[in-house]
Short mmCIF file of C-alpha atoms in Angstrom, two decimals:
data_model
loop_
_atom_site.label_atom_id
_atom_site.label_comp_id
_atom_site.label_asym_id
_atom_site.label_seq_id
_atom_site.Cartn_x
_atom_site.Cartn_y
_atom_site.Cartn_z
CA MET A 291 -75.43 70.27 22.81
CA SER A 292 -73.20 69.65 19.77
CA GLY A 293 -73.69 65.94 18.96
CA PHE A 294 -75.23 64.57 15.91
CA LEU A 295 -77.52 62.41 17.85
CA GLU A 296 -79.20 64.24 20.76
CA CYS A 297 -81.80 63.32 23.39
CA ARG A 298 -83.36 66.42 24.83
CA GLY A 299 -85.43 66.21 28.06
CA LEU A 300 -86.61 62.61 27.00
CA ILE A 301 -89.53 61.28 29.03
CA ARG A 302 -91.19 58.01 28.55
CA ARG A 303 -93.95 56.78 30.83
CA PHE A 304 -95.62 53.43 31.01
CA GLY A 305 -98.77 54.16 32.89
CA GLY A 306 -97.57 55.27 36.37
CA VAL A 307 -94.01 54.13 35.76
CA VAL A 308 -91.49 56.76 34.56
CA ALA A 309 -88.94 54.96 32.60
CA LEU A 310 -87.06 57.95 31.16
CA ASP A 311 -87.26 61.23 33.28
CA ALA A 312 -86.08 64.17 31.36
CA LEU A 313 -83.03 62.37 29.90
CA ASP A 314 -80.40 64.55 28.20
CA PHE A 315 -77.47 63.19 26.37
CA GLU A 316 -75.57 63.54 23.16
CA VAL A 317 -73.52 61.24 20.91
CA ARG A 318 -70.59 62.91 19.11
CA PRO A 319 -69.57 61.93 15.60
CA GLY A 320 -66.75 59.16 15.59
CA GLU A 321 -66.95 58.20 19.19
CA ILE A 322 -67.72 55.08 21.09
CA LEU A 323 -70.17 56.06 23.80
CA SER A 324 -71.40 53.65 26.41
CA LEU A 325 -74.78 53.96 28.16
CA ILE A 326 -74.67 52.03 31.46
CA GLY A 327 -76.81 51.70 34.53
CA PRO A 328 -78.34 49.05 36.87
CA ASN A 329 -81.08 46.75 35.59
CA GLY A 330 -84.34 48.76 34.97
CA ALA A 331 -82.47 52.10 34.63
CA GLY A 332 -84.12 52.83 31.24
CA LYS A 333 -81.30 52.11 28.84
CA THR A 334 -83.15 49.82 26.43
CA THR A 335 -86.11 52.10 26.72
CA ALA A 336 -83.88 55.01 25.45
CA PHE A 337 -82.78 52.93 22.48
CA ASN A 338 -86.50 52.06 21.72
CA VAL A 339 -87.42 55.65 21.72
CA ILE A 340 -84.52 56.67 19.62
CA THR A 341 -85.19 54.01 16.88
CA GLY A 342 -88.94 54.65 16.74
CA ILE A 343 -90.20 51.58 18.54
CA PHE A 344 -91.71 53.78 21.37
CA LEU A 345 -92.90 57.33 21.08
CA PRO A 346 -91.58 59.59 23.91
CA THR A 347 -94.10 60.93 26.34
CA GLY A 348 -92.18 64.22 26.13
CA GLY A 349 -88.85 65.69 25.02
CA ASP A 350 -87.06 65.25 21.66
CA VAL A 351 -84.67 63.12 19.70
CA GLN A 352 -82.64 64.87 17.04
CA PHE A 353 -80.40 63.35 14.50
CA ALA A 354 -78.24 65.65 12.34
CA LYS A 355 -80.17 68.65 13.71
CA ARG A 356 -83.53 67.11 12.71
CA SER A 357 -86.26 65.81 14.98
CA ILE A 358 -86.92 62.14 14.28
CA VAL A 359 -89.71 61.72 16.74
CA GLY A 360 -92.78 60.24 15.03
CA LEU A 361 -90.84 58.48 12.29
CA LYS A 362 -91.30 54.81 11.83
CA SER A 363 -88.26 52.61 12.51
CA ASP A 364 -87.45 51.81 8.96
CA ALA A 365 -87.36 55.41 8.09
CA ILE A 366 -85.03 56.06 11.03
CA THR A 367 -82.93 53.27 9.66
CA ARG A 368 -82.80 54.88 6.13
CA LEU A 369 -81.58 58.16 7.73
CA GLY A 370 -78.53 56.34 9.16
CA ILE A 371 -79.40 54.86 12.48
CA ALA A 372 -79.05 51.11 12.91
CA ARG A 373 -79.40 48.79 15.98
CA THR A 374 -79.12 45.53 17.48
CA PHE A 375 -81.20 43.97 20.30
CA GLN A 376 -80.56 42.38 23.73
CA ASN A 377 -82.15 39.06 22.39
CA ILE A 378 -80.51 37.84 19.23
CA ARG A 379 -83.01 38.38 16.30
CA ILE A 380 -81.73 36.39 13.26
CA PHE A 381 -83.56 34.31 10.63
CA GLY A 382 -82.35 30.89 11.75
CA ALA A 383 -83.54 29.02 8.65
CA MET A 384 -81.93 31.38 6.19
CA THR A 385 -78.30 31.40 5.38
CA VAL A 386 -75.76 33.85 6.94
CA LEU A 387 -75.47 35.62 3.67
CA GLU A 388 -79.19 35.93 3.26
CA ASN A 389 -79.47 37.36 6.82
CA VAL A 390 -76.89 40.09 6.01
CA MET A 391 -78.68 40.76 2.61
CA VAL A 392 -81.98 41.48 4.59
CA GLY A 393 -80.05 44.50 6.12
CA ARG A 394 -79.63 45.81 2.56
CA HIS A 395 -83.41 45.94 1.91
CA GLY A 396 -83.75 49.73 2.57
CA LYS A 397 -81.00 50.44 -0.01
CA LEU A 398 -82.74 48.44 -2.87
CA ARG A 399 -84.80 50.24 -5.45
CA ALA A 400 -86.57 47.35 -7.05
CA GLY A 401 -90.37 47.28 -6.73
CA PRO A 402 -92.64 44.16 -6.42
CA VAL A 403 -93.29 43.89 -10.14
CA GLY A 404 -89.56 43.96 -10.93
CA ALA A 405 -88.95 41.31 -8.16
CA ILE A 406 -91.67 39.04 -9.48
CA LEU A 407 -90.50 39.40 -13.21
CA ARG A 408 -86.78 39.03 -12.28
CA THR A 409 -85.77 41.87 -14.60
CA PRO A 410 -82.14 42.46 -15.40
CA GLY A 411 -82.09 45.51 -13.14
CA VAL A 412 -83.32 43.36 -10.37
CA MET A 413 -80.77 40.69 -10.85
CA ASN A 414 -77.98 43.22 -10.98
CA GLU A 415 -79.07 44.84 -7.85
CA GLU A 416 -79.26 41.41 -5.98
CA ARG A 417 -75.75 40.64 -7.19
CA ALA A 418 -74.44 43.82 -5.97
CA ALA A 419 -76.18 43.47 -2.66
CA ALA A 420 -74.61 39.86 -2.27
CA GLU A 421 -71.16 41.21 -3.03
CA PHE A 422 -71.60 44.05 -0.55
CA SER A 423 -72.83 41.64 2.07
CA MET A 424 -69.80 39.27 1.50
CA GLU A 425 -67.47 42.19 1.97
CA LEU A 426 -69.11 43.12 5.36
CA MET A 427 -68.85 39.43 6.38
CA ARG A 428 -65.21 39.41 5.68
CA PHE A 429 -64.91 42.63 7.77
CA SER A 430 -66.71 41.02 10.66
CA GLY A 431 -64.97 37.74 10.29
CA ILE A 432 -68.02 35.44 9.47
CA ASP A 433 -67.57 35.10 5.71
CA LEU A 434 -66.40 31.45 5.92
CA ASN A 435 -70.04 30.65 7.10
CA ALA A 436 -71.80 32.54 4.33
CA GLY A 437 -73.68 29.45 3.08
CA ALA A 438 -74.50 27.96 6.50
CA ARG A 439 -77.79 28.28 8.21
CA ALA A 440 -77.74 31.18 10.61
CA ASP A 441 -78.90 29.05 13.55
CA SER A 442 -75.97 26.65 13.12
CA LEU A 443 -73.52 29.50 14.07
CA SER A 444 -71.95 29.61 17.57
CA TYR A 445 -73.50 32.07 19.98
CA GLY A 446 -70.77 34.68 19.50
CA ASP A 447 -70.96 34.43 15.72
CA GLN A 448 -74.79 34.91 15.85
CA ARG A 449 -74.00 38.12 17.74
CA ARG A 450 -71.62 39.17 15.09
CA LEU A 451 -74.16 38.27 12.34
CA GLU A 452 -76.59 40.59 13.98
CA ILE A 453 -74.09 43.42 14.02
CA THR A 454 -73.20 42.73 10.34
CA ARG A 455 -76.77 42.86 9.21
CA ALA A 456 -77.17 46.19 11.05
CA LEU A 457 -73.98 47.41 9.20
CA ALA A 458 -75.56 46.45 5.95
CA SER A 459 -77.80 49.44 6.06
CA GLU A 460 -74.67 51.60 5.93
CA PRO A 461 -75.52 53.53 9.00
CA GLN A 462 -73.77 56.64 10.35
CA ILE A 463 -74.38 55.36 13.87
CA ILE A 464 -75.01 51.92 15.25
CA LEU A 465 -76.74 51.18 18.60
CA LEU A 466 -75.60 47.92 20.15
CA ASP A 467 -77.78 46.63 22.97
CA GLU A 468 -75.69 44.27 25.31
CA PRO A 469 -73.62 42.80 22.45
CA ALA A 470 -71.34 40.95 24.82
CA ALA A 471 -74.06 39.25 26.80
CA GLY A 472 -73.43 35.48 26.99
CA MET A 473 -70.04 35.66 25.31
CA ASN A 474 -66.96 33.90 26.63
CA PRO A 475 -63.68 35.87 27.14
CA ARG A 476 -62.19 35.16 23.74
CA GLU A 477 -65.51 36.23 22.05
CA LYS A 478 -65.71 39.43 24.00
CA ASN A 479 -61.97 40.15 22.96
CA ASP A 480 -63.05 39.54 19.40
CA LEU A 481 -65.97 41.79 19.84
CA ASN A 482 -63.91 44.59 21.13
CA ASP A 483 -61.73 44.54 18.08
CA LEU A 484 -64.83 44.54 15.87
CA ILE A 485 -66.33 47.58 17.66
CA PHE A 486 -62.95 49.43 17.26
CA ALA A 487 -63.02 48.46 13.60
CA ILE A 488 -66.49 49.68 13.13
CA ARG A 489 -65.50 53.16 14.60
CA GLU A 490 -62.42 53.16 12.35
CA SER A 491 -64.56 52.57 9.38
CA GLY A 492 -66.31 55.85 10.21
CA VAL A 493 -69.44 54.69 12.01
CA THR A 494 -70.21 56.14 15.51
CA VAL A 495 -71.01 53.53 18.28
CA LEU A 496 -73.60 53.92 20.98
CA LEU A 497 -73.38 50.92 23.37
CA ILE A 498 -75.41 49.44 26.11
CA GLU A 499 -73.38 46.91 28.11
CA HIS A 500 -73.38 45.36 31.68
CA ASP A 501 -69.74 43.90 31.30
CA MET A 502 -67.66 46.65 32.89
CA LYS A 503 -64.42 45.21 31.46
CA VAL A 504 -65.74 45.70 27.92
CA VAL A 505 -67.22 49.21 28.77
CA MET A 506 -63.96 50.46 30.33
CA GLY A 507 -61.82 48.91 27.67
CA ILE A 508 -63.44 50.51 24.53
CA SER A 509 -65.40 53.61 25.62
CA ASP A 510 -64.35 57.23 24.87
CA ARG A 511 -67.17 58.34 27.14
CA VAL A 512 -69.64 56.77 29.56
CA ILE A 513 -73.08 58.07 30.53
CA VAL A 514 -74.71 56.38 33.52
CA ILE A 515 -78.39 56.45 34.12
CA ASP A 516 -80.63 55.26 37.08
CA HIS A 517 -84.32 55.22 37.13
CA GLY A 518 -84.45 57.12 33.84
CA VAL A 519 -82.18 59.99 35.09
CA LYS A 520 -78.64 60.73 33.98
CA ILE A 521 -76.55 60.60 37.19
CA ALA A 522 -72.91 60.87 35.68
CA GLU A 523 -71.05 61.41 32.45
CA GLY A 524 -67.45 61.35 31.69
CA THR A 525 -64.47 59.18 30.83
CA PRO A 526 -64.41 55.61 32.11
CA ALA A 527 -62.08 56.55 34.77
CA GLU A 528 -64.03 59.41 35.94
CA VAL A 529 -67.38 57.57 36.20
CA CYS A 530 -65.75 54.65 38.04
CA GLN A 531 -65.00 57.17 40.88
CA ASP A 532 -68.24 58.89 40.95
CA ALA A 533 -70.18 58.61 44.30
CA LYS A 534 -73.56 58.55 42.64
CA VAL A 535 -72.56 55.81 40.44
CA LEU A 536 -71.06 53.69 43.19
CA GLU A 537 -74.34 54.16 45.09
CA ALA A 538 -76.55 53.17 42.22
CA TYR A 539 -74.63 49.93 41.59
CA LEU A 540 -73.51 48.98 45.07
CA GLY A 541 -76.05 50.81 47.47
CA ALA A 542 -75.34 53.77 49.70
CA SER A 543 -73.55 51.70 52.44
CA HIS A 544 -70.89 50.41 50.00
CA ALA A 545 -70.50 53.76 48.26
#
């Protein structure tokens, strides 16, 4: 393998259920890679293992040639891996700006004493975090809502907010878990543009998505898993024609 994020023989069991079964794949710097498969294939479990929410039962996850298994989620974020979730997780009563600034938390140096005393260093750091967050919101197109409550945003903008907050940690790679879910066609087109812009900014993208139009329109490569096993890998055009992929999605008779 030559990727800078690598899953090697990844196994995850939940009791007698094998969610990941010796899963191998790599993510290469600067690409948009989609991880697809039927419901229950193990895609989100893979994300949860990579980001430290679950420990693997076996195998390894390496980032920049270093094993990250056993690290806590916040430590993995500080290394340069950010993510979003299937279900939107925003702080609804906080403003849009405050939500994005939460994503800067791991970059701030102020301790609890400085935060309580509101020292000049803390104030300067908060100002810089707000300016950085505003720039990110301009990048993602939600800056005009900076002072609004997060739960007042449209569904599509809430998705963009969550992505923006993840970008606030300045990741090298961002893991997007079904970002197009629930979006209308216009919102999906805007999302595609944002994902391309994220890649152009130097951030690698690993994507779980069920909308095949989105997947085929933005992916450099696609990896297909079923029952925790990788069954296909290649360009979007290649995996669309793979017999194993067709069987996994449509059943043997249709394949």
